[in-house]
Amino acid sequence: MEMEAAAVSRAPAVGHRVFLAASLAAINNLAFGYDVGVISGSLRDMASSLRLSTLEQEAATSGLNFVAGLGALLFSGNLLDRLGRRATLLISSVLLLLGAAVVCVAQGFPLLLLGRALQGLGSGCSWSACSVYITEIAPAHARGALVAIADISINVGILIGFAVDRLVNVNFDEADVRWRVAMALSAVMPALYVLLSAGFPESPRW
């Protein structure tokens, strides 16, 4: 036990640039969590505004997760191999931005479902690319801790979504405005990634 403790104490510290790069890569996962969480407080207003049936509400809620799974399984691997980790993360940001815009202006179920599908596709690509990227840039002694940022960010995003729902419900009276504002704010995180990723390094493996 003493030898293990000594080995840990001698392990080199994680550089702030590596930690910053890992945190920036996880921003899109934060958006994924937000999109999952915010729908819970916005669905009632959304259903009232767009006159959604119970089946349509279920599709709008679960469509993001379903397409996210497809995105992670069918698309992200090819993008990661052909374009690289940075490009895949950027593509996921663009998809998340487009999805947020489409959802925000939707006047009916088809456009709403398209927006949620775009968000799901972006989330799926981000889900894979983020973990792969962090794994490849992280030093061996800190790899587990840094990769955990990818998963933690999803849960933090869900919490932020709940908090935003509460703030929006308190500060806006019209149901149609409440859900659109809450859903539009999901664009903040991918937009932040696009703005900050200009000097983002590619992974050593790529």
CSV table of C-alpha atoms in Angstrom, one decimal:
chain,number,residue,atom,x,y,z
A,1,MET,CA,0.0,0.0,0.0
A,2,GLU,CA,2.8,2.4,0.9
A,3,MET,CA,4.6,1.6,-2.4
A,4,GLU,CA,1.4,2.3,-4.4
A,5,ALA,CA,0.9,5.6,-2.5
A,6,ALA,CA,4.5,6.6,-3.3
A,7,ALA,CA,4.0,5.7,-7.0
A,8,VAL,CA,0.9,7.9,-7.1
A,9,SER,CA,2.7,10.8,-5.5
A,10,ARG,CA,5.5,10.5,-8.0
A,11,ALA,CA,3.1,10.5,-11.0
A,12,PRO,CA,3.5,13.6,-13.1
A,13,ALA,CA,0.7,16.2,-12.9
A,14,VAL,CA,-1.6,16.6,-15.8
A,15,GLY,CA,-0.7,19.7,-17.8
A,16,HIS,CA,-3.3,22.5,-17.8
A,17,ARG,CA,-3.4,22.4,-21.6
A,18,VAL,CA,-4.3,18.7,-21.6
A,19,PHE,CA,-7.0,19.3,-19.0
A,20,LEU,CA,-8.3,22.3,-21.0
A,21,ALA,CA,-8.4,20.3,-24.3
A,22,ALA,CA,-10.3,17.4,-22.6
A,23,SER,CA,-12.8,19.8,-21.0
A,24,LEU,CA,-13.3,21.6,-24.4
A,25,ALA,CA,-13.9,18.3,-26.2
A,26,ALA,CA,-16.6,17.5,-23.6
A,27,ILE,CA,-18.6,20.6,-24.3
A,28,ASN,CA,-20.8,18.8,-26.9
A,29,ASN,CA,-21.5,16.1,-24.4
A,30,LEU,CA,-22.7,18.8,-22.1
A,31,ALA,CA,-25.1,19.9,-24.9
A,32,PHE,CA,-26.2,16.2,-25.2
A,33,GLY,CA,-27.1,16.1,-21.5
A,34,TYR,CA,-28.8,19.5,-21.7
A,35,ASP,CA,-31.0,18.3,-24.6
A,36,VAL,CA,-31.9,15.2,-22.6
A,37,GLY,CA,-32.7,17.1,-19.5
A,38,VAL,CA,-34.4,20.2,-20.8
A,39,ILE,CA,-37.2,18.3,-22.7
A,40,SER,CA,-38.6,17.1,-19.3
A,41,GLY,CA,-39.6,20.6,-18.3
A,42,SER,CA,-40.5,21.8,-21.8
A,43,LEU,CA,-42.6,19.0,-23.1
A,44,ARG,CA,-45.9,20.1,-21.5
A,45,ASP,CA,-45.6,23.6,-23.1
A,46,MET,CA,-44.4,22.1,-26.3
A,47,ALA,CA,-47.3,19.7,-26.5
A,48,SER,CA,-49.8,22.5,-25.8
A,49,SER,CA,-48.2,24.9,-28.3
A,50,LEU,CA,-47.8,22.4,-31.2
A,51,ARG,CA,-50.9,20.3,-30.3
A,52,LEU,CA,-48.8,17.1,-30.0
A,53,SER,CA,-50.5,13.7,-29.4
A,54,THR,CA,-49.1,11.4,-26.7
A,55,LEU,CA,-47.3,9.3,-29.4
A,56,GLU,CA,-45.8,12.5,-30.9
A,57,GLN,CA,-44.6,13.6,-27.4
A,58,GLU,CA,-43.0,10.2,-26.9
A,59,ALA,CA,-41.2,10.4,-30.3
A,60,ALA,CA,-40.0,14.0,-29.6
A,61,THR,CA,-38.6,12.9,-26.3
A,62,SER,CA,-37.0,9.6,-27.2
A,63,GLY,CA,-36.1,10.5,-30.8
A,64,LEU,CA,-32.9,12.2,-29.7
A,65,ASN,CA,-31.6,9.2,-27.7
A,66,PHE,CA,-32.5,6.8,-30.5
A,67,VAL,CA,-30.8,8.8,-33.2
A,68,ALA,CA,-27.8,9.4,-30.9
A,69,GLY,CA,-27.3,5.7,-30.7
A,70,LEU,CA,-27.5,5.3,-34.5
A,71,GLY,CA,-25.1,8.2,-34.9
A,72,ALA,CA,-22.6,6.7,-32.5
A,73,LEU,CA,-22.9,3.2,-34.2
A,74,LEU,CA,-23.2,4.0,-37.9
A,75,PHE,CA,-21.6,7.4,-38.5
A,76,SER,CA,-19.1,8.5,-36.0
A,77,GLY,CA,-16.6,5.7,-36.6
A,78,ASN,CA,-16.3,6.5,-40.3
A,79,LEU,CA,-16.0,10.2,-39.6
A,80,LEU,CA,-13.3,9.6,-37.0
A,81,ASP,CA,-11.3,7.4,-39.3
A,82,ARG,CA,-11.7,9.6,-42.5
A,83,LEU,CA,-11.7,13.1,-41.1
A,84,GLY,CA,-10.1,12.9,-37.7
A,85,ARG,CA,-11.1,13.6,-34.1
A,86,ARG,CA,-11.2,17.4,-34.3
A,87,ALA,CA,-13.3,17.5,-37.5
A,88,THR,CA,-15.8,15.0,-36.1
A,89,LEU,CA,-16.2,17.1,-33.0
A,90,LEU,CA,-16.8,20.1,-35.2
A,91,ILE,CA,-19.3,18.3,-37.3
A,92,SER,CA,-21.2,17.3,-34.2
A,93,SER,CA,-21.2,20.9,-33.0
A,94,VAL,CA,-22.7,22.0,-36.4
A,95,LEU,CA,-25.4,19.3,-36.2
A,96,LEU,CA,-26.3,20.3,-32.6
A,97,LEU,CA,-26.5,24.0,-33.7
A,98,LEU,CA,-28.7,23.1,-36.7
A,99,GLY,CA,-30.9,20.9,-34.5
A,100,ALA,CA,-31.4,23.6,-31.9
A,101,ALA,CA,-32.4,26.1,-34.6
A,102,VAL,CA,-34.9,23.7,-36.3
A,103,VAL,CA,-36.5,22.8,-33.0
A,104,CYS,CA,-36.7,26.4,-31.9
A,105,VAL,CA,-38.6,27.5,-35.1
A,106,ALA,CA,-40.7,24.4,-35.4
A,107,GLN,CA,-44.4,25.0,-36.0
A,108,GLY,CA,-45.4,21.3,-36.1
A,109,PHE,CA,-44.4,17.8,-35.3
A,110,PRO,CA,-42.4,16.9,-38.5
A,111,LEU,CA,-40.0,19.8,-38.1
A,112,LEU,CA,-39.7,19.3,-34.4
A,113,LEU,CA,-38.8,15.6,-35.0
A,114,LEU,CA,-36.2,16.6,-37.6
A,115,GLY,CA,-34.6,19.0,-35.2
A,116,ARG,CA,-34.4,16.5,-32.4
A,117,ALA,CA,-33.0,13.9,-34.9
A,118,LEU,CA,-30.2,16.4,-35.9
A,119,GLN,CA,-29.5,17.0,-32.2
A,120,GLY,CA,-29.4,13.2,-31.7
A,121,LEU,CA,-27.0,12.7,-34.6
A,122,GLY,CA,-24.7,15.4,-33.4
A,123,SER,CA,-24.8,14.0,-29.8
A,124,GLY,CA,-24.0,10.5,-31.1
A,125,CYS,CA,-21.0,11.7,-33.0
A,126,SER,CA,-19.8,13.8,-30.1
A,127,TRP,CA,-20.3,10.9,-27.7
A,128,SER,CA,-17.8,8.7,-29.6
A,129,ALA,CA,-15.4,11.4,-30.7
A,130,CYS,CA,-15.1,13.0,-27.3
A,131,SER,CA,-14.0,9.8,-25.5
A,132,VAL,CA,-11.7,8.7,-28.3
A,133,TYR,CA,-10.0,12.2,-28.5
A,134,ILE,CA,-9.5,12.4,-24.7
A,135,THR,CA,-8.1,8.9,-24.6
A,136,GLU,CA,-5.6,9.7,-27.2
A,137,ILE,CA,-4.4,13.0,-25.8
A,138,ALA,CA,-4.3,11.9,-22.1
A,139,PRO,CA,-1.1,10.7,-20.4
A,140,ALA,CA,-1.4,7.1,-19.3
A,141,HIS,CA,-1.4,7.9,-15.6
A,142,ALA,CA,-4.4,10.3,-15.9
A,143,ARG,CA,-6.3,8.7,-18.8
A,144,GLY,CA,-9.1,7.3,-16.6
A,145,ALA,CA,-9.7,10.5,-14.8
A,146,LEU,CA,-9.7,12.6,-18.0
A,147,VAL,CA,-12.0,10.3,-19.9
A,148,ALA,CA,-14.5,10.5,-17.0
A,149,ILE,CA,-15.0,14.1,-17.9
A,150,ALA,CA,-16.9,13.0,-21.0
A,151,ASP,CA,-19.4,11.1,-18.9
A,152,ILE,CA,-19.6,13.6,-16.1
A,153,SER,CA,-20.3,16.4,-18.6
A,154,ILE,CA,-23.5,14.6,-19.8
A,155,ASN,CA,-24.8,14.4,-16.2
A,156,VAL,CA,-23.9,18.1,-15.6
A,157,GLY,CA,-25.7,19.0,-18.8
A,158,ILE,CA,-28.9,17.2,-17.6
A,159,LEU,CA,-28.7,19.2,-14.4
A,160,ILE,CA,-28.3,22.4,-16.3
A,161,GLY,CA,-31.3,21.5,-18.4
A,162,PHE,CA,-33.4,21.1,-15.3
A,163,ALA,CA,-32.2,24.4,-13.8
A,164,VAL,CA,-32.9,26.3,-17.1
A,165,ASP,CA,-36.4,24.8,-17.2
A,166,ARG,CA,-37.1,26.2,-13.7
A,167,LEU,CA,-35.7,29.6,-14.6
A,168,VAL,CA,-37.6,29.8,-17.8
A,169,ASN,CA,-40.9,28.7,-16.2
A,170,VAL,CA,-40.5,31.4,-13.5
A,171,ASN,CA,-39.6,34.3,-15.8
A,172,PHE,CA,-41.9,33.7,-18.9
A,173,ASP,CA,-45.6,33.6,-18.9
A,174,GLU,CA,-46.4,32.3,-22.4
A,175,ALA,CA,-46.1,28.6,-22.9
A,176,ASP,CA,-45.0,29.0,-26.5
A,177,VAL,CA,-42.2,31.3,-25.5
A,178,ARG,CA,-41.1,29.2,-22.5
A,179,TRP,CA,-40.2,26.0,-24.4
A,180,ARG,CA,-38.7,27.8,-27.4
A,181,VAL,CA,-36.3,29.8,-25.1
A,182,ALA,CA,-35.3,26.7,-23.2
A,183,MET,CA,-34.7,24.7,-26.4
A,184,ALA,CA,-32.9,27.5,-28.1
A,185,LEU,CA,-30.4,27.8,-25.2
A,186,SER,CA,-29.1,24.3,-26.2
A,187,ALA,CA,-27.2,26.1,-29.0
A,188,VAL,CA,-25.0,27.9,-26.6
A,189,MET,CA,-22.7,25.0,-25.9
A,190,PRO,CA,-21.9,23.8,-29.4
A,191,ALA,CA,-21.5,27.5,-30.4
A,192,LEU,CA,-19.0,27.9,-27.6
A,193,TYR,CA,-17.1,24.9,-28.9
A,194,VAL,CA,-17.0,26.3,-32.5
A,195,LEU,CA,-15.6,29.6,-31.1
A,196,LEU,CA,-13.0,28.1,-28.9
A,197,SER,CA,-11.8,25.2,-31.0
A,198,ALA,CA,-9.7,27.2,-33.5
A,199,GLY,CA,-6.5,26.4,-31.8
A,200,PHE,CA,-7.6,22.9,-30.7
A,201,PRO,CA,-4.8,20.3,-31.2
A,202,GLU,CA,-5.5,17.1,-33.1
A,203,SER,CA,-4.8,13.9,-31.2
A,204,PRO,CA,-1.3,12.4,-31.5
A,205,ARG,CA,-2.7,9.1,-33.0
A,206,TRP,CA,-4.5,10.9,-35.8
